[in-house]
Amino acid sequence: MKKGKCTPYVFIAPHLILFIIFFGIPAIFGIVISFTQWNLIDTPHWVGLRNYAEILANSKSTFYTQFHNGLKNTLIFTVFSVPFCIIVPLLLAVALNAKPKGNKIFQSIFYLPTLFSISSVILAWGFLFNKNFGPINKILGKSINWGGIQPYVWIAIITITVWWYVGGNMVIYQAALAGVPADLYEASSLDGAGAVMQFLNITLPSIKNQIAYTLVMTTIAQLNIYGQPLMFSKGGPAGSTSVILMYIRQIAFGTGESIAGIASAMAVMLGLCIVFVASLQFYLLRDKD
């Protein structure tokens, strides 16, 4: 202790204790419950893999339909939203890194949405996308039901998500771009390289680690989507935006009898899906040098 070897553990301890209490123990408990039949009140009854068989193999079961529909909708949202959540903030960061006039003001404006709660974001955008008096329909000169017709519902939800999410990744990219040596750009300019060639051959390789990090973290966040479709479209139309977390909450804490075992099994499968996707991304993006 005199040598200070315990100092790092003292700093880590508060977070680690809270992490174990509020995440580690509940996660283990949830995995255990996924092998039981439980209504949140009575004593859990062990059923083994029956809950997993119900959601994965029993095509006649309502839970099978809900799980596969929810997972499909979650993947649709993730596939179409993640590229925009990476590319848009990257382009904004590159533009602001050029130090245009008022860049600090624009940086604040782009980052500000990340400070809002999802409820306030949906309320604001719900007004903008309103079918009858929304500014977006007035600008387009059309009467589009953004909350009730596909693919407009997904377009609206993805637009809202990108606007809400872009600031965090932008700041990460700005910090990464600040560390790229300016002499690389100067040397490439002398060799006749334009802005596009510099971006492809200097900027992207120099911040590839930060891009890999934001790609994985953004994908994980989008696979956990819940608030946007719940508040904007209530999972409609016809369940086309009902994501997996909406079904999990409905089954576990809905108005009817709770079926916590089935809900936990769905949550575990979602967790495994996230681990698989993140591991695959880390493998594909690993540094091969």
Coordinates of C-alpha atoms in Angstrom, one line a residue:
M1 CA 0.0 0.0 0.0
K2 CA 2.9 2.3 0.7
K3 CA 4.1 1.9 -2.9
G4 CA 0.7 3.0 -4.2
K5 CA -0.2 -0.3 -5.8
C6 CA -3.8 -0.1 -4.4
T7 CA -4.4 3.4 -5.7
P8 CA -5.9 2.3 -9.1
Y9 CA -8.3 -0.1 -7.3
V10 CA -9.5 2.6 -5.0
F11 CA -10.5 4.7 -7.9
I12 CA -12.1 1.8 -9.8
A13 CA -14.0 0.4 -6.7
P14 CA -17.0 2.8 -6.7
H15 CA -17.9 2.2 -10.3
L16 CA -17.1 -1.5 -10.1
I17 CA -19.4 -1.9 -7.0
L18 CA -22.3 -0.1 -8.6
F19 CA -21.7 -2.0 -11.9
I20 CA -21.9 -5.4 -10.1
I21 CA -25.0 -4.3 -8.1
F22 CA -27.0 -2.8 -10.9
F23 CA -25.8 -4.7 -13.9
G24 CA -23.8 -7.8 -13.1
I25 CA -26.2 -9.4 -10.6
P26 CA -29.4 -8.5 -12.5
A27 CA -27.8 -9.9 -15.7
I28 CA -26.9 -13.2 -14.1
F29 CA -30.4 -13.3 -12.5
G30 CA -32.0 -12.6 -15.9
I31 CA -30.1 -15.5 -17.4
V32 CA -31.2 -17.8 -14.7
I33 CA -34.8 -16.7 -15.0
S34 CA -34.7 -17.5 -18.7
F35 CA -34.7 -21.2 -17.8
T36 CA -37.7 -20.9 -15.6
Q37 CA -41.5 -20.2 -15.7
W38 CA -42.1 -17.1 -13.6
N39 CA -44.8 -14.5 -13.2
L40 CA -42.7 -12.1 -11.0
I41 CA -44.8 -13.1 -8.0
D42 CA -44.7 -16.9 -7.4
T43 CA -41.7 -19.0 -7.0
P44 CA -39.9 -19.6 -10.3
H45 CA -40.4 -23.1 -11.8
W46 CA -37.4 -24.6 -13.6
V47 CA -38.3 -25.5 -17.3
G48 CA -34.8 -25.8 -18.8
L49 CA -34.6 -24.9 -22.5
R50 CA -38.3 -24.8 -23.0
N51 CA -38.5 -21.0 -23.2
Y52 CA -35.7 -20.9 -25.9
A53 CA -37.4 -23.7 -27.8
E54 CA -40.7 -21.7 -27.7
I55 CA -39.2 -18.5 -29.2
L56 CA -36.7 -20.2 -31.6
A57 CA -38.4 -23.4 -32.9
N58 CA -42.2 -23.4 -32.2
S59 CA -43.5 -21.6 -35.2
K60 CA -47.1 -21.9 -34.0
S61 CA -46.4 -19.9 -30.8
T62 CA -47.2 -16.2 -30.5
F63 CA -43.8 -15.7 -28.7
Y64 CA -42.0 -17.2 -31.8
T65 CA -43.8 -14.7 -34.0
Q66 CA -43.1 -11.8 -31.7
F67 CA -39.4 -12.7 -31.2
H68 CA -38.7 -13.0 -34.9
N69 CA -40.7 -10.0 -35.9
G70 CA -39.0 -7.9 -33.2
L71 CA -35.5 -9.1 -34.1
K72 CA -36.2 -8.5 -37.8
N73 CA -37.4 -4.9 -37.2
T74 CA -34.4 -4.3 -34.9
L75 CA -32.0 -5.4 -37.5
I76 CA -33.7 -3.4 -40.2
F77 CA -33.3 -0.2 -38.1
T78 CA -29.7 -1.1 -37.3
V79 CA -28.6 -1.8 -40.8
F80 CA -30.1 1.4 -42.2
S81 CA -29.3 3.8 -39.3
V82 CA -25.7 2.9 -38.4
P83 CA -24.1 4.0 -41.7
F84 CA -25.7 7.4 -41.4
C85 CA -24.6 7.7 -37.7
I86 CA -21.0 7.1 -38.8
I87 CA -20.8 8.9 -42.2
V88 CA -22.7 12.1 -41.3
P89 CA -20.7 12.9 -38.1
L90 CA -17.5 12.1 -39.9
L91 CA -18.2 14.5 -42.7
L92 CA -19.3 17.2 -40.2
A93 CA -16.1 16.7 -38.2
V94 CA -13.9 17.0 -41.3
A95 CA -15.8 20.2 -42.3
L96 CA -15.4 21.7 -38.8
N97 CA -11.7 20.6 -38.7
A98 CA -11.1 23.0 -41.6
K99 CA -11.9 25.8 -39.1
P100 CA -14.7 27.7 -41.1
K101 CA -16.1 30.9 -39.7
G102 CA -18.3 30.2 -36.7
N103 CA -17.1 26.6 -36.4
K104 CA -17.4 26.6 -32.6
I105 CA -21.1 27.7 -32.8
F106 CA -21.8 25.0 -35.4
Q107 CA -20.1 22.4 -33.2
S108 CA -22.3 23.4 -30.3
I109 CA -25.4 23.3 -32.4
F110 CA -24.6 19.8 -33.8
Y111 CA -23.7 18.4 -30.3
L112 CA -26.7 19.9 -28.5
P113 CA -29.3 17.2 -29.5
T114 CA -27.3 14.6 -27.6
L115 CA -28.2 16.3 -24.4
F116 CA -31.9 15.9 -24.9
S117 CA -34.0 13.0 -23.6
I118 CA -35.6 10.8 -26.2
S119 CA -39.1 11.9 -25.1
S120 CA -38.4 15.6 -25.8
V121 CA -36.8 14.7 -29.1
I122 CA -39.8 12.7 -30.2
L123 CA -42.2 15.4 -29.2
A124 CA -40.3 18.0 -31.2
W125 CA -39.9 15.8 -34.3
G126 CA -43.5 14.6 -33.9
F127 CA -44.6 18.2 -34.6
L128 CA -42.2 18.5 -37.5
F129 CA -43.5 15.3 -39.1
N130 CA -47.2 16.0 -38.3
K131 CA -49.3 15.0 -41.3
N132 CA -51.7 18.0 -41.1
F133 CA -49.6 21.0 -40.1
G134 CA -46.0 19.7 -39.9
P135 CA -43.4 22.0 -41.6
I136 CA -41.8 19.0 -43.3
N137 CA -44.9 18.2 -45.3
K138 CA -45.4 21.9 -46.1
I139 CA -41.9 22.1 -47.5
L140 CA -42.4 18.9 -49.5
G141 CA -45.8 20.1 -50.7
K142 CA -47.3 16.7 -49.7
S143 CA -49.5 15.2 -47.0
I144 CA -47.4 12.2 -45.9
N145 CA -48.5 10.1 -42.9
W146 CA -45.0 9.8 -41.5
G147 CA -46.3 7.8 -38.5
G148 CA -48.6 5.4 -40.2
I149 CA -47.3 4.4 -43.7
Q150 CA -44.1 2.5 -44.6
P151 CA -41.4 3.2 -45.6
Y152 CA -42.0 6.7 -44.3
V153 CA -42.2 5.6 -40.7
W154 CA -38.7 4.1 -40.9
I155 CA -37.4 7.1 -42.7
A156 CA -38.7 9.4 -40.0
I157 CA -37.4 7.2 -37.1
I158 CA -33.9 6.9 -38.7
T159 CA -33.8 10.7 -39.4
I160 CA -34.7 11.4 -35.8
T161 CA -32.1 9.0 -34.5
V162 CA -29.3 10.3 -36.7
W163 CA -30.1 13.9 -35.6
W164 CA -30.1 12.8 -32.0
Y165 CA -27.0 10.7 -32.2
V166 CA -24.7 12.6 -34.6
G167 CA -23.1 15.0 -32.0
G168 CA -21.4 12.3 -29.9
N169 CA -19.6 10.6 -32.7
M170 CA -18.7 14.0 -34.3
V171 CA -16.8 15.1 -31.1
I172 CA -14.9 11.8 -31.1
Y173 CA -13.9 12.3 -34.7
Q174 CA -12.9 15.9 -34.1
A175 CA -10.6 14.8 -31.3
A176 CA -9.1 12.2 -33.6
L177 CA -8.6 14.6 -36.5
A178 CA -6.8 17.0 -34.2
G179 CA -4.1 14.4 -33.7
V180 CA -3.4 13.9 -37.5
P181 CA -0.1 15.6 -38.3
A182 CA -0.6 18.7 -40.6
D183 CA 2.6 18.0 -42.5
L184 CA 1.0 14.9 -44.0
Y185 CA -1.5 17.1 -45.7
E186 CA 1.1 19.6 -46.7
A187 CA 3.3 16.9 -48.3
S188 CA 0.4 15.4 -50.1
S189 CA -0.6 18.8 -51.5
L190 CA 2.9 19.3 -52.9
D191 CA 2.5 15.9 -54.6
G192 CA -0.7 17.1 -56.2
A193 CA -3.3 15.3 -54.0
G194 CA -6.7 16.9 -53.8
A195 CA -9.1 17.0 -50.9
V196 CA -10.8 13.7 -51.8
M197 CA -7.4 11.8 -52.1
Q198 CA -6.3 13.3 -48.8
F199 CA -9.5 12.2 -47.1
L200 CA -9.2 8.7 -48.5
N201 CA -5.5 8.2 -48.0
I202 CA -4.6 10.3 -45.0
T203 CA -7.7 11.1 -42.9
L204 CA -9.5 7.7 -42.9
P205 CA -6.3 5.6 -42.2
S206 CA -5.2 8.0 -39.4
I207 CA -8.5 7.8 -37.5
K208 CA -9.4 4.2 -38.3
N209 CA -9.3 3.1 -34.7
Q210 CA -11.8 5.8 -33.6
I211 CA -14.0 4.9 -36.6
A212 CA -13.9 1.2 -35.5
Y213 CA -14.8 2.1 -31.9
T214 CA -17.7 4.3 -32.9
L215 CA -19.0 1.7 -35.4
V216 CA -19.1 -1.0 -32.7
M217 CA -20.6 1.2 -30.0
T218 CA -23.2 2.7 -32.4
T219 CA -24.2 -0.7 -33.6
I220 CA -24.7 -1.9 -30.0
A221 CA -26.7 1.2 -29.2
Q222 CA -29.0 0.8 -32.3
L223 CA -29.6 -2.9 -31.5
N224 CA -31.0 -1.6 -28.2
I225 CA -33.5 0.7 -29.8
Y226 CA -36.7 1.2 -27.9
G227 CA -37.9 4.8 -27.3
Q228 CA -38.1 6.0 -30.9
P229 CA -40.5 3.5 -32.4
L230 CA -42.5 3.3 -29.1
M231 CA -43.2 7.0 -28.9
F232 CA -43.3 7.9 -32.6
S233 CA -45.3 5.1 -34.1
K234 CA -46.2 2.8 -31.2
G235 CA -44.7 0.0 -33.1
G236 CA -47.0 0.5 -36.2
P237 CA -48.1 0.3 -38.8
A238 CA -49.2 -3.4 -38.2
G239 CA -46.2 -4.1 -36.0
S240 CA -43.7 -3.1 -38.7
T241 CA -41.6 -1.0 -36.2
S242 CA -42.2 -3.1 -33.1
V243 CA -38.6 -3.9 -32.1
I244 CA -37.5 -6.7 -29.8
L245 CA -37.2 -4.6 -26.7
M246 CA -40.8 -3.5 -27.0
Y247 CA -41.9 -7.2 -27.0
I248 CA -39.7 -8.0 -24.1
R249 CA -41.1 -5.2 -22.0
Q250 CA -44.7 -6.1 -23.0
I251 CA -44.3 -9.8 -22.1
A252 CA -42.5 -9.1 -18.8
F253 CA -44.4 -6.0 -17.6
G254 CA -47.5 -5.8 -19.8
T255 CA -51.1 -5.5 -18.6
G256 CA -51.7 -9.3 -18.7
E257 CA -50.0 -12.0 -16.7
S258 CA -46.2 -11.6 -16.7
I259 CA -44.2 -14.3 -18.5
A260 CA -40.8 -13.3 -17.2
G261 CA -39.1 -16.5 -18.4
I262 CA -40.0 -15.9 -22.0
A263 CA -39.0 -12.3 -21.8
S264 CA -35.7 -13.1 -20.2
A265 CA -35.0 -15.7 -22.9
M266 CA -35.6 -13.1 -25.6
A267 CA -33.3 -10.7 -23.8
V268 CA -30.6 -13.3 -23.6
M269 CA -30.9 -14.0 -27.3
L270 CA -30.7 -10.3 -28.0
G271 CA -27.6 -10.1 -25.8
L272 CA -26.0 -13.0 -27.7
C273 CA -26.8 -11.3 -31.0
I274 CA -25.1 -8.1 -29.8
V275 CA -22.1 -10.0 -28.7
F276 CA -21.8 -11.8 -32.0
V277 CA -22.2 -8.7 -34.1
A278 CA -19.7 -6.7 -32.0
S279 CA -17.2 -9.6 -32.0
L280 CA -17.5 -9.9 -35.8
Q281 CA -17.0 -6.2 -36.2
F282 CA -13.9 -6.3 -34.0
Y283 CA -12.5 -9.2 -36.0
L284 CA -13.1 -7.6 -39.4
L285 CA -11.7 -4.2 -38.2
R286 CA -8.7 -5.5 -36.3
D287 CA -5.3 -4.1 -37.1
K288 CA -3.6 -6.6 -39.4
D289 CA -0.2 -4.8 -39.5

